[in-house]
């Protein structure tokens, strides 16, 4: 029996499409009430993993529980208590906003359906457009409607697949406020995202690349776990400097943020040597910096491409 | 557990979507009417004044009465005489004549003596629509001629059996389909065409648009989805059939001689088998386009091998074997029996068992293939 405070606990999840292992021996533990971020480059297997967790795909290997129910045999029970927001818009474009929400409400056999739908429409600010066809909404509004739809039945676990893609900053902020409120009430949230500003809002993160989990842990600790040291540099003619640094030994990666470069490497001593050589020229301002998530993920993605060539060679 | 509420929600949603999709909806009602009008008018235009040749080896009052009757019926227009079988055959083959009437030698004498000589009406039946009206008018014409001419001393000969007979020789199309014969077949084809395609497309649309993912992420059961999606189309089938039968009756005078109950039972079975086939196709296709193509693929043998287009008995063994596996073949027979041959339930049990068997196989395969996942 699993520790009861785990909302998701899966081990060794594997999914094969054709002869490609799309998810490979994936483990994940998400405590109840946590906000758990799920990151990884395009095509790394995030959507596939989430689908296996709520019973939409049958794993080729592995096992686990969601909300205490077995993902292999009790997906029906899981579906009752999970709100899943698909990556692709999956409400009916030829139904109105209200009809869509109402339909979802009926699927969960909600008793106070009408009240909940009205409330959701008010919260969304779509009450006066309730009769509009969902297909005629703008991309961001579709996203917000889909989110409201998957929360309608007050699920204990939310599986959100890139819920804020294409959503404006204000709405994203509102969305994260709502997520934190739900989390405080004990709702568990697993959210996949490509945004760093969203990743830092999570209690914990998992990073997946080419089907394999590379790292997971509390958001703040991930850069330390990787062991990156980072320098921040700005000054004149930053383009030339960037090009030069990219070929300098000891420099693992250079990331550009506007007029600023973040220069990192895993070998701190080698990086420091390279930086001291630069500092002597006194052309730029160098400052040591704590490695952030951004650097960490850029580092992971660079590693993943090695992972990919290996992968591609096998396929 | 099966939830009526969820099933009802799927059903309602499907109706709303159907109502909003005006084009498809119009097509579902429009197709049967259009087909019926096209086929029906082609058949029932009941062409008049068809070129007719006479091969006359005798002449007299009876002959004249028959020929006059034919001419006044407006179906036949005499365009000349021929003297040999080769000549008349050539004319029929070339199409310069649609009919050849052959009055045999000693016709008048034999008729008076009660030897029942034969008038031969050779018809170019390669276009059954063209020939059928005229051919069926022939019997009446002959009867009138008999009553008119065989009076007085010849009165005795007018009693049954008639003093002479008409042999009708249909060339190029032995079954000689008639309007009424084609209409029941058309119903089988139209139902098959629309039911299979619309169901298949409606289900695949959910997969293609991605709405299936959200739908099956809810606790909805496969059965609720399946029934909820199929039943609206049963109603569409009802509407189509109703429209079709009413149009057939009032526009084309197609009779309905048999038992409505028998028809109703058989017709429901046929609708369900087609919906099941549509469902099966939806499990085989990844896109609406594919679903459409596979549906069309099944439509071809339905039209060609069911006995709709060509007489079933005239097909080679292998074609009959394939034809027997097609639901339309049996429904077509069933409908002809019920509509035209005054059939009732006992007459159609064989056809219904065949449809039921096909349905059983299709449903079994469909359920085996249906997954409540995205795999
Ligand atoms: N039904 C399927 N059949 C075959 N291959 C699939 C299927 N679904 C996904 N894949 C493949 O599995 C891999 C992982 O896909 P997945 O959608 O899980 O990635 P992702 O991490 O969600 O990517 P993104 O960030 O772009 O959403 C991809 O290479 C994809 O092509
Ligand atoms: Mg994805």
XYZ file of C-alpha atoms and ligand atoms in Angstrom:
722
model
C 0.000 0.000 0.000
C 1.180 3.430 -0.865
C 1.684 6.222 1.586
C -1.811 7.719 1.680
C -0.650 11.272 1.218
C 0.485 10.594 -2.360
C -1.971 11.750 -5.017
C 0.068 10.240 -7.818
C 2.522 7.458 -7.431
C 3.710 5.644 -10.537
C 6.716 3.438 -11.163
C 8.314 2.209 -14.339
C 5.660 3.617 -16.681
C 6.531 2.701 -20.251
C 4.689 3.404 -23.477
C 5.689 2.116 -26.887
C 4.227 3.458 -30.155
C 5.228 1.235 -33.025
C 8.857 0.471 -32.263
C 9.501 3.745 -30.415
C 9.680 3.928 -26.671
C 7.941 7.232 -26.107
C 7.896 6.981 -22.327
C 10.611 4.908 -20.756
C 10.607 3.606 -17.186
C 9.021 6.738 -15.752
C 8.603 7.227 -11.982
C 6.681 10.024 -10.311
C 5.490 10.785 -6.802
C 3.169 13.727 -6.308
C 2.083 14.483 -2.724
C -1.520 15.440 -2.069
C -2.122 19.163 -2.321
C 1.110 19.821 -4.193
C 1.549 21.884 -7.335
C 3.778 19.742 -9.454
C 5.345 21.067 -12.645
C 6.011 18.773 -15.555
C 8.593 20.062 -17.986
C 10.338 18.800 -21.057
C 10.967 19.695 -24.673
C 8.385 19.097 -27.403
C 7.772 15.450 -28.047
C 9.402 14.325 -24.829
C 6.361 12.355 -23.667
C 4.565 14.662 -21.215
C 1.150 14.311 -22.794
C 1.599 10.569 -23.169
C 2.521 10.224 -19.489
C -0.466 12.262 -18.343
C -2.770 10.181 -20.542
C -1.482 6.994 -18.969
C -2.134 8.384 -15.507
C -5.815 8.963 -16.152
C -6.446 5.779 -18.078
C -6.633 7.195 -21.594
C -3.638 5.147 -22.689
C -2.703 1.697 -21.515
C 0.941 1.540 -20.453
C 3.101 -1.187 -21.948
C 4.829 -1.498 -18.628
C 4.817 -0.128 -15.118
C 2.195 0.392 -12.471
C 0.927 2.908 -10.012
C -1.901 4.680 -8.300
C -3.788 7.860 -8.815
C -5.715 9.068 -5.749
C -5.238 5.572 -4.355
C -6.812 3.856 -7.361
C -4.819 1.545 -9.575
C -4.151 3.185 -12.938
C -4.348 -0.144 -14.749
C -7.584 -1.512 -13.347
C -9.497 1.364 -11.769
C -9.327 4.088 -14.359
C -13.090 4.459 -14.126
C -12.825 5.513 -10.472
C -9.909 7.774 -11.282
C -11.895 9.577 -13.967
C -14.600 10.470 -11.431
C -12.160 12.503 -9.359
C -9.741 13.853 -11.911
C -10.066 16.953 -14.052
C -8.040 16.565 -17.218
C -7.394 19.485 -19.479
C -6.158 18.333 -22.852
C -3.393 20.124 -24.654
C -5.498 20.483 -27.789
C -8.851 22.236 -27.449
C -11.311 19.437 -26.957
C -14.651 21.050 -26.276
C -17.324 21.028 -28.946
C -16.878 23.950 -31.287
C -20.419 23.638 -32.557
C -21.949 23.809 -29.094
C -22.355 27.045 -27.194
C -20.246 27.892 -24.173
C -23.068 27.034 -21.827
C -23.945 23.825 -23.657
C -20.348 22.681 -23.367
C -20.179 23.300 -19.631
C -23.587 21.760 -19.184
C -22.540 18.656 -21.116
C -19.454 18.192 -18.937
C -21.600 18.668 -15.857
C -23.923 15.926 -17.033
C -21.033 13.583 -17.732
C -20.096 13.813 -14.051
C -23.746 13.638 -13.026
C -23.376 16.776 -10.925
C -26.384 17.463 -8.755
C -25.998 21.239 -8.559
C -25.043 21.422 -12.208
C -27.000 24.524 -13.166
C -25.649 26.541 -10.249
C -22.070 25.435 -10.906
C -22.326 26.237 -14.593
C -23.735 29.693 -13.841
C -20.956 30.311 -11.328
C -18.290 29.146 -13.775
C -19.667 31.470 -16.430
C -19.566 34.373 -13.973
C -16.017 33.554 -12.844
C -14.906 33.369 -16.453
C -16.648 36.625 -17.263
C -18.440 34.848 -20.084
C -21.929 35.041 -18.591
C -23.187 37.422 -21.257
C -21.621 35.358 -24.042
C -22.962 32.038 -22.821
C -24.881 31.523 -26.053
C -21.852 32.037 -28.266
C -20.529 28.951 -30.069
C -17.311 27.770 -28.431
C -15.649 27.519 -31.826
C -15.968 31.267 -32.306
C -13.940 32.139 -29.194
C -10.383 33.412 -29.530
C -7.563 30.974 -28.799
C -6.873 32.272 -25.305
C -10.540 32.288 -24.369
C -10.947 28.722 -25.584
C -8.111 27.790 -23.282
C -9.737 29.529 -20.341
C -13.068 27.894 -21.066
C -11.439 24.454 -21.233
C -9.819 25.110 -17.889
C -13.090 26.102 -16.307
C -14.687 22.988 -17.808
C -12.188 20.587 -16.273
C -12.557 22.202 -12.841
C -16.341 22.205 -12.969
C -16.841 19.004 -11.001
C -14.411 20.047 -8.235
C -11.903 17.251 -8.853
C -9.334 16.242 -6.242
C -6.613 16.036 -8.851
C -6.090 18.317 -11.817
C -4.032 17.124 -14.754
C -3.364 20.192 -16.852
C -1.552 19.807 -20.135
C -0.112 23.207 -21.043
C -3.155 25.030 -19.721
C -1.825 28.535 -20.276
C -0.490 28.201 -23.807
C -1.633 31.304 -25.651
C -3.204 32.905 -22.588
C -2.493 36.566 -21.851
C -0.380 37.561 -18.799
C -3.279 38.839 -16.726
C -5.299 35.672 -17.272
C -2.235 33.558 -16.547
C -1.758 35.370 -13.263
C -5.421 34.823 -12.370
C -5.032 31.192 -13.325
C -2.038 30.680 -11.034
C -3.794 32.474 -8.178
C -6.655 30.043 -8.625
C -4.275 27.076 -8.719
C -2.690 28.165 -5.429
C -6.117 28.598 -3.835
C -7.102 25.085 -4.925
C -3.826 23.675 -3.697
C -4.360 25.288 -0.300
C -7.690 23.464 -0.178
C -5.931 20.152 -0.744
C -6.402 19.782 -4.496
C -3.368 18.307 -6.217
C -2.258 19.855 -9.492
C 0.032 18.323 -12.076
C 0.718 20.910 -14.724
C 2.866 20.656 -17.814
C 4.354 23.878 -19.075
C 7.124 25.391 -21.139
C 7.179 28.659 -19.151
C 9.904 29.220 -16.570
C 7.878 31.815 -14.684
C 5.287 29.092 -14.187
C 7.852 26.459 -13.286
C 9.113 28.565 -10.373
C 5.585 28.717 -8.952
C 5.517 24.935 -8.542
C 6.347 23.129 -5.312
C 8.221 20.488 -7.229
C 9.259 19.794 -10.792
C 10.001 16.829 -12.971
C 11.928 17.146 -16.195
C 11.477 14.588 -18.926
C 13.341 14.304 -22.213
C 12.897 11.654 -24.886
C 10.712 9.639 -22.604
C 13.176 9.457 -19.732
C 12.901 11.419 -16.526
C 16.162 13.287 -16.142
C 15.568 14.989 -12.821
C 12.887 15.792 -10.285
C 12.753 17.672 -7.012
C 11.750 20.935 -5.375
C 11.928 23.790 -7.860
C 14.529 25.733 -5.865
C 16.890 22.817 -5.583
C 17.030 21.713 -9.179
C 19.844 24.074 -10.303
C 21.910 22.974 -7.304
C 21.214 19.335 -8.048
C 22.638 19.832 -11.487
C 25.635 21.674 -10.049
C 25.796 24.575 -12.478
C 27.785 27.677 -11.712
C 26.768 30.797 -13.568
C 28.082 34.265 -14.363
C 26.106 37.241 -15.523
C 27.729 39.593 -17.995
C 26.734 42.746 -19.815
C 28.501 45.479 -21.699
C 29.260 46.712 -25.222
C 29.166 44.587 -28.340
C 27.498 41.691 -26.622
C 27.054 39.736 -29.885
C 30.776 39.388 -30.453
C 31.308 38.366 -26.855
C 28.567 35.759 -27.109
C 30.140 34.250 -30.221
C 33.550 34.180 -28.576
C 32.300 32.621 -25.356
C 30.531 29.844 -27.197
C 33.870 28.489 -28.349
C 35.743 29.131 -25.114
C 36.771 25.975 -23.248
C 35.140 25.686 -19.836
C 31.988 27.498 -20.929
C 29.168 24.991 -21.050
C 26.399 27.262 -22.316
C 25.623 30.872 -23.033
C 22.076 32.115 -22.691
C 21.027 35.533 -23.854
C 18.524 37.661 -21.922
C 18.123 40.889 -23.837
C 21.457 42.675 -23.474
C 22.660 40.323 -20.779
C 24.376 36.930 -21.068
C 24.208 34.117 -18.553
C 27.305 32.007 -18.886
C 27.285 28.658 -17.156
C 29.205 25.425 -16.863
C 29.274 22.332 -14.687
C 33.005 22.497 -14.170
C 33.181 25.554 -11.873
C 37.005 25.774 -11.927
C 37.268 25.704 -15.718
C 34.489 28.285 -16.014
C 36.187 30.571 -13.485
C 39.432 30.371 -15.458
C 37.658 31.363 -18.648
C 35.884 34.220 -16.873
C 39.071 35.572 -15.229
C 40.704 35.703 -18.650
C 37.782 37.772 -19.905
C 37.688 39.972 -16.811
C 41.296 41.021 -17.410
C 40.213 42.809 -20.598
C 37.908 44.978 -18.463
C 35.518 45.487 -21.339
C 32.435 43.930 -19.682
C 30.812 43.702 -16.255
C 31.030 40.186 -14.843
C 29.042 39.132 -11.803
C 28.742 35.715 -10.214
C 25.156 34.575 -10.057
C 23.200 31.750 -8.592
C 22.164 29.345 -11.362
C 18.441 29.629 -12.015
C 15.869 27.218 -13.411
C 16.254 28.709 -16.835
C 19.949 27.830 -16.997
C 19.206 24.457 -15.514
C 16.684 23.633 -18.195
C 18.797 24.935 -21.005
C 21.501 22.700 -19.696
C 19.128 19.738 -19.535
C 17.881 20.322 -23.050
C 21.417 20.484 -24.415
C 22.082 17.173 -22.723
C 18.871 15.798 -24.110
C 19.969 16.387 -27.656
C 22.879 14.017 -27.013
C 20.300 11.712 -25.607
C 18.417 12.152 -28.875
C 21.275 11.281 -31.220
C 21.739 8.158 -29.205
C 18.013 7.560 -29.454
C 17.847 8.269 -33.162
C 20.739 5.933 -33.769
C 18.792 3.125 -32.179
C 15.571 3.753 -34.069
C -23.314 1.307 -14.248
C -25.068 2.495 -17.370
C -26.248 6.009 -16.633
C -29.391 7.212 -18.332
C -28.414 10.780 -17.520
C -25.087 10.530 -19.326
C -26.618 8.626 -22.221
C -29.281 11.312 -22.460
C -26.646 14.028 -22.416
C -24.732 12.436 -25.300
C -27.972 11.942 -27.206
C -29.047 15.546 -26.673
C -25.643 16.864 -27.639
C -25.724 14.817 -30.817
C -29.118 16.228 -31.768
C -27.946 19.781 -31.149
C -24.882 19.203 -33.297
C -26.969 17.608 -35.995
C -29.315 20.586 -36.000
C -26.427 23.034 -36.292
C -24.821 21.152 -39.154
C -27.326 22.376 -41.706
C -25.548 20.974 -44.734
C -25.405 17.422 -43.465
C -28.925 17.657 -42.148
C -30.216 18.899 -45.466
C -28.331 16.161 -47.227
C -29.884 13.486 -45.054
C -33.376 14.604 -46.017
C -32.433 15.720 -49.515
C -30.686 12.562 -50.673
C -33.663 10.223 -50.570
C -35.897 12.738 -52.296
C -33.337 13.551 -54.930
C -32.537 9.916 -55.629
C -36.162 9.008 -55.800
C -36.923 11.839 -58.187
C -33.958 11.012 -60.387
C -34.569 7.294 -60.514
C -38.297 7.549 -60.281
C -38.771 10.019 -63.080
C -36.314 8.231 -65.293
C -38.400 5.137 -64.835
C -41.842 6.603 -64.666
C -41.540 9.148 -67.376
C -43.416 6.312 -69.100
C -42.153 7.075 -72.560
C -44.747 7.177 -75.328
C -44.565 6.829 -79.102
C -41.800 4.280 -79.126
C -40.780 3.222 -82.639
C -42.418 -0.073 -83.488
C -42.070 -2.368 -86.487
C -44.669 -4.836 -87.651
C -43.954 -8.195 -89.193
C -47.319 -9.151 -90.634
C -47.816 -12.639 -92.001
C -51.599 -12.358 -91.883
C -54.220 -9.680 -91.791
C -57.864 -9.417 -90.833
C -60.249 -7.812 -88.312
C -58.533 -9.110 -85.179
C -55.094 -8.100 -86.378
C -56.352 -4.659 -87.279
C -58.046 -4.263 -83.917
C -54.875 -5.210 -82.040
C -52.699 -2.883 -84.088
C -55.187 -0.046 -83.807
C -55.386 -0.582 -80.072
C -51.620 -0.435 -79.827
C -51.455 2.740 -81.819
C -54.192 4.518 -79.892
C -52.542 3.583 -76.604
C -49.828 6.072 -77.583
C -47.108 3.735 -76.419
C -46.373 2.397 -79.855
C -45.666 4.327 -82.984
C -45.562 2.222 -86.101
C -42.599 3.154 -88.194
C -42.611 0.430 -90.820
C -42.828 -3.231 -91.610
C -40.259 -5.969 -91.722
C -40.363 -9.321 -93.349
C -37.772 -11.403 -91.570
C -36.465 -12.144 -88.082
C -32.973 -10.947 -89.069
C -34.360 -7.614 -90.086
C -36.275 -7.128 -86.864
C -33.331 -8.249 -84.732
C -31.081 -5.758 -86.442
C -33.563 -2.954 -85.875
C -33.809 -3.779 -82.159
C -30.049 -4.045 -81.792
C -29.456 -0.748 -83.535
C -32.193 0.895 -81.556
C -34.067 2.105 -84.616
C -37.036 0.231 -83.161
C -37.967 -0.450 -79.564
C -40.553 -3.084 -80.428
C -41.372 -5.555 -83.135
C -44.856 -7.061 -83.307
C -45.051 -10.350 -85.140
C -48.432 -11.509 -86.392
C -47.952 -15.155 -87.367
C -49.254 -16.712 -90.552
C -52.870 -17.907 -90.463
C -53.428 -15.869 -87.337
C -57.044 -14.952 -88.065
C -58.056 -18.455 -89.016
C -56.364 -20.062 -86.031
C -57.881 -17.533 -83.688
C -61.357 -18.237 -85.000
C -60.787 -21.977 -84.682
C -59.709 -21.580 -81.079
C -56.117 -22.700 -81.711
C -54.845 -19.766 -79.659
C -52.132 -18.424 -81.949
C -49.431 -16.287 -80.478
C -48.662 -12.636 -81.162
C -45.020 -12.054 -80.378
C -43.967 -8.693 -78.979
C -40.204 -8.382 -78.990
C -39.024 -5.551 -76.813
C -35.672 -3.905 -76.418
C -35.580 -4.200 -72.646
C -31.996 -3.100 -72.258
C -33.588 0.038 -70.928
C -36.291 -1.444 -68.759
C -37.734 1.943 -68.029
C -38.453 2.487 -71.673
C -40.053 -0.872 -72.274
C -41.970 -1.525 -69.116
C -44.844 0.877 -69.561
C -45.575 -0.244 -73.071
C -45.212 -3.884 -72.199
C -47.613 -3.699 -69.323
C -50.099 -1.791 -71.454
C -50.100 -4.617 -73.968
C -52.350 -6.953 -71.996
C -55.049 -4.347 -71.720
C -54.840 -3.487 -75.379
C -55.294 -7.088 -76.362
C -58.277 -7.515 -74.071
C -59.987 -4.498 -75.593
C -59.279 -5.765 -79.099
C -60.824 -9.089 -78.251
C -63.963 -7.568 -76.830
C -64.368 -5.253 -79.791
C -63.888 -7.675 -82.623
C -65.013 -11.032 -81.452
C -68.718 -10.310 -81.506
C -71.598 -12.021 -83.177
C -70.732 -15.477 -84.479
C -67.287 -15.272 -83.019
C -68.601 -14.392 -79.562
C -67.878 -17.888 -78.296
C -64.201 -17.318 -78.927
C -64.109 -14.296 -76.643
C -64.728 -16.473 -73.634
C -61.798 -17.488 -71.549
C -59.366 -18.831 -72.482
C -58.781 -15.977 -74.897
C -58.599 -16.950 -78.516
C -54.999 -15.858 -78.899
C -52.182 -14.845 -76.611
C -49.357 -12.366 -76.600
C -45.856 -13.581 -75.881
C -43.608 -10.878 -74.701
C -39.996 -11.382 -75.420
C -37.728 -9.065 -73.539
C -34.332 -8.966 -75.064
C -31.113 -7.937 -73.289
C -32.613 -7.799 -69.820
C -34.445 -10.935 -68.871
C -35.639 -9.723 -65.469
C -37.174 -6.651 -67.023
C -37.266 -4.472 -63.940
C -40.116 -2.104 -63.552
C -40.504 1.118 -61.680
C -42.083 -0.527 -58.733
C -39.342 -3.061 -58.650
C -36.589 -0.465 -58.459
C -38.091 1.702 -55.749
C -37.760 -0.807 -52.897
C -34.185 -1.457 -53.972
C -33.494 2.231 -53.975
C -34.642 2.451 -50.364
C -32.135 -0.231 -49.407
C -29.336 1.645 -51.153
C -30.200 5.078 -49.787
C -30.470 3.866 -46.218
C -27.217 1.990 -46.490
C -25.458 4.936 -48.078
C -26.496 7.566 -45.573
C -26.661 5.491 -42.396
C -23.224 3.926 -42.764
C -21.458 7.074 -43.816
C -23.079 9.456 -41.379
C -22.496 7.253 -38.352
C -18.920 6.509 -39.289
C -18.142 10.161 -39.898
C -19.952 11.378 -36.783
C -17.895 9.122 -34.552
C -14.578 9.679 -36.263
C -15.192 13.421 -36.138
C -14.856 13.241 -32.357
C -11.521 11.495 -32.650
C -10.283 13.799 -35.367
C -11.305 17.008 -33.641
C -9.853 15.804 -30.348
C -13.147 15.995 -28.485
C -13.050 12.237 -27.965
C -10.107 12.678 -25.609
C -12.030 14.972 -23.280
C -15.137 12.836 -23.612
C -13.497 9.578 -22.573
C -11.601 11.342 -19.793
C -14.984 11.714 -18.108
C -16.606 8.708 -16.428
C -18.808 8.119 -19.475
C -19.255 4.441 -20.458
C -18.622 3.091 -23.972
C -22.215 1.925 -24.199
C -23.522 5.390 -23.344
C -21.380 6.948 -26.036
C -22.257 4.297 -28.601
C -26.013 4.417 -28.059
C -26.074 8.154 -27.604
C -24.322 8.642 -30.899
C -26.199 6.004 -32.865
C -29.788 6.603 -31.830
C -30.118 10.065 -33.383
C -29.282 8.453 -36.679
C -31.953 5.819 -36.198
C -34.361 8.735 -36.207
C -32.741 10.074 -39.325
C -33.338 6.664 -40.913
C -36.998 6.848 -39.891
C -37.387 10.270 -41.399
C -35.636 9.249 -44.600
C -37.768 6.159 -44.981
C -40.965 8.013 -44.243
C -40.173 10.715 -46.763
C -39.166 8.087 -49.272
C -42.243 5.938 -48.909
C -44.610 8.861 -49.025
C -42.916 10.194 -52.140
C -42.896 6.754 -53.761
C -46.580 6.334 -53.048
C -47.812 9.711 -54.189
C -45.363 10.603 -56.909
C -44.901 7.216 -58.472
C -47.845 5.159 -57.368
C -45.658 2.442 -55.924
C -48.013 0.188 -54.040
C -47.533 -1.128 -50.548
C -49.341 -4.410 -50.640
C -47.946 -6.291 -47.657
C -47.787 -6.022 -43.899
C -46.562 -2.766 -42.370
C -45.555 -4.612 -39.253
C -43.303 -6.934 -41.243
C -41.770 -3.958 -42.973
C -41.283 -2.080 -39.718
C -39.520 -4.977 -38.054
C -37.288 -5.688 -41.014
C -36.550 -2.041 -41.540
C -35.424 -1.462 -37.956
C -33.147 -4.443 -38.206
C -31.691 -3.080 -41.406
C -31.103 0.374 -39.917
C -29.334 -1.123 -36.935
C -27.093 -3.306 -39.074
C -26.062 -0.265 -41.096
C -25.383 1.822 -38.005
C -23.316 -1.018 -36.615
C -21.377 -1.129 -39.860
C -20.825 2.626 -39.614
C -19.607 2.164 -36.075
C -17.242 -0.580 -37.201
C -15.878 1.662 -39.951
C -15.322 4.415 -37.408
C -13.120 2.067 -35.397
C -11.086 1.378 -38.539
C -10.530 4.967 -39.634
C -8.332 7.707 -38.306
C -9.947 10.614 -40.108
C -13.315 11.638 -41.454
C -11.882 11.361 -44.933
C -10.902 7.751 -44.344
C -14.296 6.982 -42.871
C -15.893 8.473 -45.955
C -13.693 6.476 -48.280
C -14.294 3.177 -46.526
C -18.019 3.877 -46.542
C -17.898 4.475 -50.270
C -15.924 1.314 -50.665
C -18.730 -0.668 -49.041
C -21.312 1.169 -51.093
C -20.074 -0.166 -54.428
C -20.760 -3.854 -53.799
C -24.010 -2.817 -52.156
C -25.156 -1.197 -55.372
C -23.674 -3.714 -57.777
C -24.079 -7.068 -56.054
C -27.245 -6.720 -53.997
C -29.575 -7.323 -56.915
C -30.375 -3.632 -57.175
C -28.458 -3.017 -60.360
C -28.322 -6.479 -61.876
C -30.611 -9.430 -61.336
C -29.195 -11.451 -58.482
C -29.987 -14.793 -60.099
C -28.035 -13.812 -63.179
C -24.786 -13.176 -61.320
C -21.923 -15.673 -61.239
C -21.536 -17.806 -58.126
C -18.749 -15.805 -56.547
C -20.673 -12.558 -56.968
C -23.726 -14.146 -55.391
C -21.585 -15.289 -52.487
C -20.369 -11.738 -51.878
C -23.853 -10.411 -52.435
C -25.252 -12.703 -49.774
C -22.944 -11.152 -47.206
C -24.371 -7.696 -47.893
C -27.314 -6.616 -45.738
C -28.881 -4.650 -48.606
C -29.323 -7.869 -50.612
C -31.631 -9.265 -47.982
C -33.384 -6.033 -47.189
C -34.061 -5.504 -50.858
C -35.710 -8.901 -51.127
C -37.597 -8.263 -47.926
C -38.890 -4.911 -49.144
C -39.906 -6.267 -52.543
C -41.789 -9.058 -50.852
C -43.550 -6.731 -48.460
C -44.243 -3.844 -50.782
C -44.974 -5.621 -54.033
C -45.818 -9.208 -53.226
C -48.111 -8.693 -50.222
C -45.579 -10.289 -47.915
C -46.082 -10.596 -44.164
C -43.837 -11.591 -41.276
C -43.546 -15.309 -42.054
C -42.458 -14.527 -45.617
C -39.487 -12.489 -44.505
C -38.077 -14.545 -41.649
C -35.374 -15.935 -43.917
C -34.226 -12.476 -44.989
C -34.356 -11.215 -41.430
C -32.298 -14.111 -40.116
C -29.690 -13.355 -42.752
C -29.560 -9.671 -41.740
C -29.473 -10.596 -38.061
C -26.572 -12.937 -38.673
C -24.601 -10.291 -40.560
C -25.367 -7.823 -37.773
C -24.139 -10.236 -35.144
C -20.808 -10.581 -36.927
C -20.418 -6.827 -37.446
C -21.279 -5.937 -33.855
C -18.905 -8.584 -32.540
C -16.030 -7.228 -34.609
C -16.901 -3.606 -33.778
C -16.980 -4.245 -30.045
C -13.721 -6.144 -30.271
C -12.122 -3.174 -31.955
C -13.704 -0.432 -29.864
C -11.416 0.962 -27.187
C -12.271 3.321 -24.395
C -8.717 4.643 -24.682
C -6.694 6.506 -27.258
C -4.429 3.528 -28.011
N -0.889 8.130 -30.818
C 0.423 8.183 -31.097
N 0.969 7.340 -31.997
C 2.273 7.379 -32.285
N 3.135 8.217 -31.733
C 2.675 9.078 -30.803
C 1.292 9.114 -30.453
N 1.116 10.070 -29.528
C 2.328 10.609 -29.316
N 3.265 10.029 -30.083
C 4.703 10.337 -30.093
O 5.141 10.248 -28.779
C 6.107 11.240 -28.520
C 5.723 11.990 -27.274
O 4.580 12.743 -27.539
P 3.871 13.637 -26.438
O 2.666 14.223 -27.068
O 3.677 12.833 -25.221
O 4.944 14.770 -26.194
P 4.838 16.086 -25.304
O 5.916 16.023 -24.308
O 3.469 16.246 -24.800
O 5.179 17.207 -26.370
P 4.643 18.722 -26.469
O 5.444 19.558 -25.535
O 4.939 19.094 -27.883
O 3.212 18.705 -26.163
C 6.188 12.107 -29.745
O 7.348 11.742 -30.454
C 4.970 11.749 -30.527
O 5.258 11.809 -31.885
Mg 2.038 17.530 -25.065
